[in-house]
mmCIF file of C-alpha atoms in Angstrom:
data_model
loop_
_atom_site.group_PDB
_atom_site.id
_atom_site.type_symbol
_atom_site.label_atom_id
_atom_site.label_comp_id
_atom_site.label_asym_id
_atom_site.label_seq_id
_atom_site.Cartn_x
_atom_site.Cartn_y
_atom_site.Cartn_z
ATOM 1 C CA UNK A 1 -20.859 8.376 33.512
ATOM 2 C CA UNK A 2 -18.112 6.173 31.980
ATOM 3 C CA UNK A 3 -17.663 6.443 28.257
ATOM 4 C CA UNK A 4 -17.484 3.174 26.574
ATOM 5 C CA UNK A 5 -14.592 3.381 24.003
ATOM 6 C CA UNK A 6 -15.311 3.102 20.243
ATOM 7 C CA UNK A 7 -13.654 0.306 18.492
ATOM 8 C CA UNK A 8 -10.522 1.272 16.485
ATOM 9 C CA UNK A 9 -12.313 0.661 13.232
ATOM 10 C CA UNK A 10 -15.359 2.754 14.133
ATOM 11 C CA UNK A 11 -13.073 5.523 15.286
ATOM 12 C CA UNK A 12 -11.145 5.639 12.165
ATOM 13 C CA UNK A 13 -14.432 5.232 10.001
ATOM 14 C CA UNK A 14 -16.307 8.015 12.036
ATOM 15 C CA UNK A 15 -13.517 10.738 13.170
ATOM 16 C CA UNK A 16 -12.780 12.139 9.741
ATOM 17 C CA UNK A 17 -16.517 12.698 8.694
ATOM 18 C CA UNK A 18 -18.136 15.945 8.804
ATOM 19 C CA UNK A 19 -19.988 16.928 12.148
ATOM 20 C CA UNK A 20 -23.361 16.442 10.820
ATOM 21 C CA UNK A 21 -22.494 12.868 9.435
ATOM 22 C CA UNK A 22 -20.475 12.042 12.397
ATOM 23 C CA UNK A 23 -23.275 12.477 14.878
ATOM 24 C CA UNK A 24 -25.460 10.292 12.525
ATOM 25 C CA UNK A 25 -22.726 7.665 12.589
ATOM 26 C CA UNK A 26 -22.429 7.611 16.250
ATOM 27 C CA UNK A 27 -26.181 7.542 16.795
ATOM 28 C CA UNK A 28 -26.188 4.395 14.746
ATOM 29 C CA UNK A 29 -23.696 2.629 16.819
ATOM 30 C CA UNK A 30 -25.595 -0.095 18.628
ATOM 31 C CA UNK A 31 -25.211 -1.294 22.336
ATOM 32 C CA UNK A 32 -24.843 -4.865 23.182
ATOM 33 C CA UNK A 33 -22.670 -7.549 21.345
ATOM 34 C CA UNK A 34 -22.655 -8.960 17.832
ATOM 35 C CA UNK A 35 -23.537 -12.662 17.213
ATOM 36 C CA UNK A 36 -19.979 -13.377 16.348
ATOM 37 C CA UNK A 37 -16.333 -11.777 16.597
ATOM 38 C CA UNK A 38 -13.121 -12.079 14.654
ATOM 39 C CA UNK A 39 -11.216 -13.051 17.934
ATOM 40 C CA UNK A 40 -10.515 -16.465 16.762
ATOM 41 C CA UNK A 41 -8.714 -15.389 13.406
ATOM 42 C CA UNK A 42 -6.964 -12.641 15.589
ATOM 43 C CA UNK A 43 -5.413 -15.385 17.795
ATOM 44 C CA UNK A 44 -4.038 -17.235 14.846
ATOM 45 C CA UNK A 45 -2.184 -14.231 13.299
ATOM 46 C CA UNK A 46 1.229 -15.374 14.456
ATOM 47 C CA UNK A 47 0.526 -18.928 12.916
ATOM 48 C CA UNK A 48 -1.061 -17.611 9.764
ATOM 49 C CA UNK A 49 2.223 -15.370 9.335
ATOM 50 C CA UNK A 50 4.646 -17.895 10.954
ATOM 51 C CA UNK A 51 5.851 -15.092 13.195
ATOM 52 C CA UNK A 52 8.702 -16.075 15.480
ATOM 53 C CA UNK A 53 10.417 -14.144 18.288
ATOM 54 C CA UNK A 54 13.987 -12.890 17.047
ATOM 55 C CA UNK A 55 13.281 -14.440 13.663
ATOM 56 C CA UNK A 56 15.145 -12.265 10.873
ATOM 57 C CA UNK A 57 13.069 -11.358 7.887
ATOM 58 C CA UNK A 58 13.198 -14.283 5.618
ATOM 59 C CA UNK A 59 11.663 -17.613 4.459
ATOM 60 C CA UNK A 60 10.333 -19.722 7.271
ATOM 61 C CA UNK A 61 8.257 -22.899 7.146
ATOM 62 C CA UNK A 62 4.519 -22.155 7.072
ATOM 63 C CA UNK A 63 2.093 -23.442 9.868
ATOM 64 C CA UNK A 64 0.177 -26.035 8.050
ATOM 65 C CA UNK A 65 -3.330 -25.137 7.454
ATOM 66 C CA UNK A 66 -5.039 -28.006 9.331
ATOM 67 C CA UNK A 67 -3.220 -26.946 12.421
ATOM 68 C CA UNK A 68 -4.696 -23.403 11.978
ATOM 69 C CA UNK A 69 -8.230 -24.693 10.988
ATOM 70 C CA UNK A 70 -8.253 -26.807 14.199
ATOM 71 C CA UNK A 71 -7.449 -23.819 16.479
ATOM 72 C CA UNK A 72 -9.933 -21.705 14.834
ATOM 73 C CA UNK A 73 -12.484 -24.445 15.408
ATOM 74 C CA UNK A 74 -11.537 -24.540 18.992
ATOM 75 C CA UNK A 75 -11.716 -20.962 19.609
ATOM 76 C CA UNK A 76 -14.997 -20.453 17.760
ATOM 77 C CA UNK A 77 -18.213 -20.160 19.967
ATOM 78 C CA UNK A 78 -20.536 -21.149 17.118
ATOM 79 C CA UNK A 79 -20.597 -22.748 13.365
ATOM 80 C CA UNK A 80 -21.522 -19.093 12.411
ATOM 81 C CA UNK A 81 -18.441 -17.586 14.070
ATOM 82 C CA UNK A 82 -16.190 -20.443 12.776
ATOM 83 C CA UNK A 83 -17.496 -19.729 9.144
ATOM 84 C CA UNK A 84 -16.810 -16.029 9.165
ATOM 85 C CA UNK A 85 -13.369 -16.555 10.851
ATOM 86 C CA UNK A 86 -12.103 -19.446 8.471
ATOM 87 C CA UNK A 87 -12.995 -17.286 5.305
ATOM 88 C CA UNK A 88 -10.772 -14.561 6.612
ATOM 89 C CA UNK A 89 -8.159 -17.017 7.752
ATOM 90 C CA UNK A 90 -7.980 -18.813 4.362
ATOM 91 C CA UNK A 91 -7.701 -15.575 2.555
ATOM 92 C CA UNK A 92 -4.886 -14.412 4.720
ATOM 93 C CA UNK A 93 -3.310 -17.858 4.482
ATOM 94 C CA UNK A 94 -3.267 -17.660 0.844
ATOM 95 C CA UNK A 95 -1.518 -14.315 0.960
ATOM 96 C CA UNK A 96 0.937 -15.187 3.357
ATOM 97 C CA UNK A 97 1.981 -18.526 1.630
ATOM 98 C CA UNK A 98 2.258 -16.842 -1.664
ATOM 99 C CA UNK A 99 5.962 -16.522 -1.542
ATOM 100 C CA UNK A 100 6.025 -12.746 -0.890
ATOM 101 C CA UNK A 101 5.209 -12.540 3.052
ATOM 102 C CA UNK A 102 7.460 -13.475 5.996
ATOM 103 C CA UNK A 103 7.866 -11.819 9.292
ATOM 104 C CA UNK A 104 9.012 -11.422 12.902
ATOM 105 C CA UNK A 105 7.671 -10.206 15.936
ATOM 106 C CA UNK A 106 7.944 -6.675 17.110
ATOM 107 C CA UNK A 107 5.734 -5.188 19.978
ATOM 108 C CA UNK A 108 4.343 -1.799 19.095
ATOM 109 C CA UNK A 109 2.462 -0.362 22.105
ATOM 110 C CA UNK A 110 -0.660 1.496 21.815
ATOM 111 C CA UNK A 111 -0.592 5.104 20.908
ATOM 112 C CA UNK A 112 -2.118 7.449 23.426
ATOM 113 C CA UNK A 113 -4.382 10.144 22.064
ATOM 114 C CA UNK A 114 -5.171 12.244 25.273
ATOM 115 C CA UNK A 115 -8.091 11.704 27.865
ATOM 116 C CA UNK A 116 -7.188 8.145 28.445
ATOM 117 C CA UNK A 117 -7.824 7.116 24.979
ATOM 118 C CA UNK A 118 -5.377 4.733 23.416
ATOM 119 C CA UNK A 119 -5.456 3.149 19.488
ATOM 120 C CA UNK A 120 -3.739 0.207 18.181
ATOM 121 C CA UNK A 121 -3.729 0.106 14.335
ATOM 122 C CA UNK A 122 -1.181 -2.388 13.889
ATOM 123 C CA UNK A 123 -0.149 -6.055 14.573
ATOM 124 C CA UNK A 124 2.450 -6.761 16.862
ATOM 125 C CA UNK A 125 5.099 -7.833 14.082
ATOM 126 C CA UNK A 126 6.942 -6.563 11.039
ATOM 127 C CA UNK A 127 6.441 -8.472 7.671
ATOM 128 C CA UNK A 128 8.400 -8.436 4.579
ATOM 129 C CA UNK A 129 5.892 -7.935 1.809
ATOM 130 C CA UNK A 130 7.198 -8.276 -1.672
ATOM 131 C CA UNK A 131 10.812 -7.829 -0.001
ATOM 132 C CA UNK A 132 9.822 -4.527 1.717
ATOM 133 C CA UNK A 133 9.547 -4.308 5.466
ATOM 134 C CA UNK A 134 5.754 -3.390 6.307
ATOM 135 C CA UNK A 135 3.564 -2.777 9.231
ATOM 136 C CA UNK A 136 0.114 -4.315 8.907
ATOM 137 C CA UNK A 137 -3.367 -3.701 10.293
ATOM 138 C CA UNK A 138 -5.950 -6.082 9.477
ATOM 139 C CA UNK A 139 -9.735 -4.870 8.909
ATOM 140 C CA UNK A 140 -11.960 -7.888 8.075
ATOM 141 C CA UNK A 141 -15.466 -6.224 8.155
ATOM 142 C CA UNK A 142 -17.912 -6.730 5.461
ATOM 143 C CA UNK A 143 -19.953 -3.759 6.422
ATOM 144 C CA UNK A 144 -19.097 -0.535 8.119
ATOM 145 C CA UNK A 145 -15.449 -1.052 7.466
ATOM 146 C CA UNK A 146 -12.760 1.389 6.395
ATOM 147 C CA UNK A 147 -13.420 3.950 3.530
ATOM 148 C CA UNK A 148 -10.456 5.618 1.798
ATOM 149 C CA UNK A 149 -10.782 8.574 4.756
ATOM 150 C CA UNK A 150 -10.764 5.777 7.163
ATOM 151 C CA UNK A 151 -7.780 4.343 5.877
ATOM 152 C CA UNK A 152 -6.067 7.744 5.683
ATOM 153 C CA UNK A 153 -6.817 7.945 9.327
ATOM 154 C CA UNK A 154 -5.482 4.668 10.280
ATOM 155 C CA UNK A 155 -2.269 5.167 8.197
ATOM 156 C CA UNK A 156 -1.712 8.486 10.163
ATOM 157 C CA UNK A 157 -1.921 6.827 13.292
ATOM 158 C CA UNK A 158 0.331 4.080 12.045
ATOM 159 C CA UNK A 159 2.850 6.630 11.111
ATOM 160 C CA UNK A 160 2.849 8.481 14.296
ATOM 161 C CA UNK A 161 3.431 5.346 16.491
ATOM 162 C CA UNK A 162 5.653 3.423 14.240
ATOM 163 C CA UNK A 163 7.728 5.671 11.912
ATOM 164 C CA UNK A 164 7.713 8.952 13.622
ATOM 165 C CA UNK A 165 8.308 7.455 17.208
ATOM 166 C CA UNK A 166 11.225 5.272 16.118
ATOM 167 C CA UNK A 167 13.810 6.249 13.409
ATOM 168 C CA UNK A 168 14.614 2.552 13.094
ATOM 169 C CA UNK A 169 11.159 2.131 11.310
ATOM 170 C CA UNK A 170 11.166 5.439 9.415
ATOM 171 C CA UNK A 171 11.202 3.758 6.133
ATOM 172 C CA UNK A 172 8.708 0.982 7.219
ATOM 173 C CA UNK A 173 5.712 0.830 4.604
ATOM 174 C CA UNK A 174 2.432 0.947 6.060
ATOM 175 C CA UNK A 175 -0.144 -1.388 5.013
ATOM 176 C CA UNK A 176 -3.881 -2.272 5.464
ATOM 177 C CA UNK A 177 -5.458 -5.723 4.665
ATOM 178 C CA UNK A 178 -9.216 -5.523 3.878
ATOM 179 C CA UNK A 179 -11.159 -8.470 2.277
ATOM 180 C CA UNK A 180 -13.437 -9.151 -1.001
ATOM 181 C CA UNK A 181 -16.695 -10.837 -0.829
ATOM 182 C CA UNK A 182 -16.692 -14.682 -0.045
ATOM 183 C CA UNK A 183 -15.561 -16.922 -3.016
ATOM 184 C CA UNK A 184 -14.574 -20.462 -2.768
ATOM 185 C CA UNK A 185 -15.126 -20.377 1.144
ATOM 186 C CA UNK A 186 -12.569 -17.677 1.610
ATOM 187 C CA UNK A 187 -12.075 -13.912 1.242
ATOM 188 C CA UNK A 188 -9.220 -12.836 -0.739
ATOM 189 C CA UNK A 189 -7.140 -10.073 0.855
ATOM 190 C CA UNK A 190 -7.154 -6.606 -0.529
ATOM 191 C CA UNK A 191 -3.875 -4.759 0.344
ATOM 192 C CA UNK A 192 -3.628 -1.022 0.787
ATOM 193 C CA UNK A 193 -0.536 0.983 1.213
ATOM 194 C CA UNK A 194 -0.098 4.431 2.207
ATOM 195 C CA UNK A 195 1.643 5.355 -0.902
ATOM 196 C CA UNK A 196 0.379 8.536 -2.122
ATOM 197 C CA UNK A 197 -1.854 8.845 0.996
ATOM 198 C CA UNK A 198 -1.794 12.753 2.310
ATOM 199 C CA UNK A 199 -1.543 11.925 6.121
ATOM 200 C CA UNK A 200 -3.100 13.867 8.869
ATOM 201 C CA UNK A 201 -0.699 15.484 11.475
ATOM 202 C CA UNK A 202 -0.528 14.383 14.995
ATOM 203 C CA UNK A 203 -2.517 17.620 15.903
ATOM 204 C CA UNK A 204 -5.307 17.027 13.542
ATOM 205 C CA UNK A 205 -5.666 13.515 14.827
ATOM 206 C CA UNK A 206 -5.951 14.578 18.485
ATOM 207 C CA UNK A 207 -8.592 17.156 17.457
ATOM 208 C CA UNK A 208 -10.727 14.648 15.382
ATOM 209 C CA UNK A 209 -10.460 12.086 18.252
ATOM 210 C CA UNK A 210 -11.388 14.650 20.957
ATOM 211 C CA UNK A 211 -14.346 15.798 18.895
ATOM 212 C CA UNK A 212 -15.605 12.473 18.152
ATOM 213 C CA UNK A 213 -15.465 11.400 21.860
ATOM 214 C CA UNK A 214 -17.260 14.900 23.046
ATOM 215 C CA UNK A 215 -19.925 13.878 20.530
ATOM 216 C CA UNK A 216 -19.985 10.130 21.593
ATOM 217 C CA UNK A 217 -20.292 11.287 25.201
ATOM 218 C CA UNK A 218 -23.551 13.413 24.243
ATOM 219 C CA UNK A 219 -25.068 10.375 22.189
ATOM 220 C CA UNK A 220 -24.632 8.207 25.367
ATOM 221 C CA UNK A 221 -25.860 10.748 27.822
ATOM 222 C CA UNK A 222 -29.033 11.216 25.826
ATOM 223 C CA UNK A 223 -29.623 7.578 25.394
ATOM 224 C CA UNK A 224 -29.193 7.225 29.127
ATOM 225 C CA UNK A 225 -31.707 10.028 29.697
ATOM 226 C CA UNK A 226 -33.987 8.264 27.323
ATOM 227 C CA UNK A 227 -33.635 4.950 29.149
ATOM 228 C CA UNK A 228 -34.446 6.731 32.516
ATOM 229 C CA UNK A 229 -37.650 8.398 31.008
ATOM 230 C CA UNK A 230 -38.891 4.966 29.779
ATOM 231 C CA UNK A 231 -38.132 3.476 33.184
ATOM 232 C CA UNK A 232 -40.082 6.023 34.958
ATOM 233 C CA UNK A 233 -42.865 6.353 32.558
ATOM 234 C CA UNK A 234 -42.247 10.020 32.230
ATOM 235 C CA UNK A 235 -41.811 12.026 28.870
ATOM 236 C CA UNK A 236 -41.661 15.618 27.629
ATOM 237 C CA UNK A 237 -43.895 18.259 29.512
ATOM 238 C CA UNK A 238 -45.213 19.484 26.020
#
């Protein structure tokens, strides 16, 4: 059977867990689709950070908020989706226009973790945050988001792909943006860095990914068996 890939955030959240907790977390993963997504705000990251190709790190004119808001409205499929995306976008806009954040485009390709699995815990850009070159991953969830261990996993992936793979980025700071509860129609950015984080090795990451997907396959196979039994009206013999 085809194994549906786990979203990067869920992989980072679940992979470091103990096997018993990992199994429960995977069993709680739902099929189907959410009533909204954060694709609209993701499509606006370049505008929010005013990213330009070949732009040296430095001050650039920010994209006006009404332009970004109009793009969010155009890309949102419902009022609910627009509201959720607008809150995150306003938080990022406040953060980016605070005078501390500037950037340029840089494409970091996905990191292969074996068995055809690839992860992308970064944006295609390098930012100067507080005058320090930084790679950024944005995690907008309000529930089932990254814990401290999940951030450790994500930071470790970022390190392997960005710093360990290219000496030009060996000193880049790794950052993850999460968000507070809604206030004044926005969610304020909570910036985490890799400072003081004991990163996983590449081998540890590969083992965690492999074991998580082995367990995920078992969960999906069990769901498929249950669905077949339900469709045929058969059940256990005892």
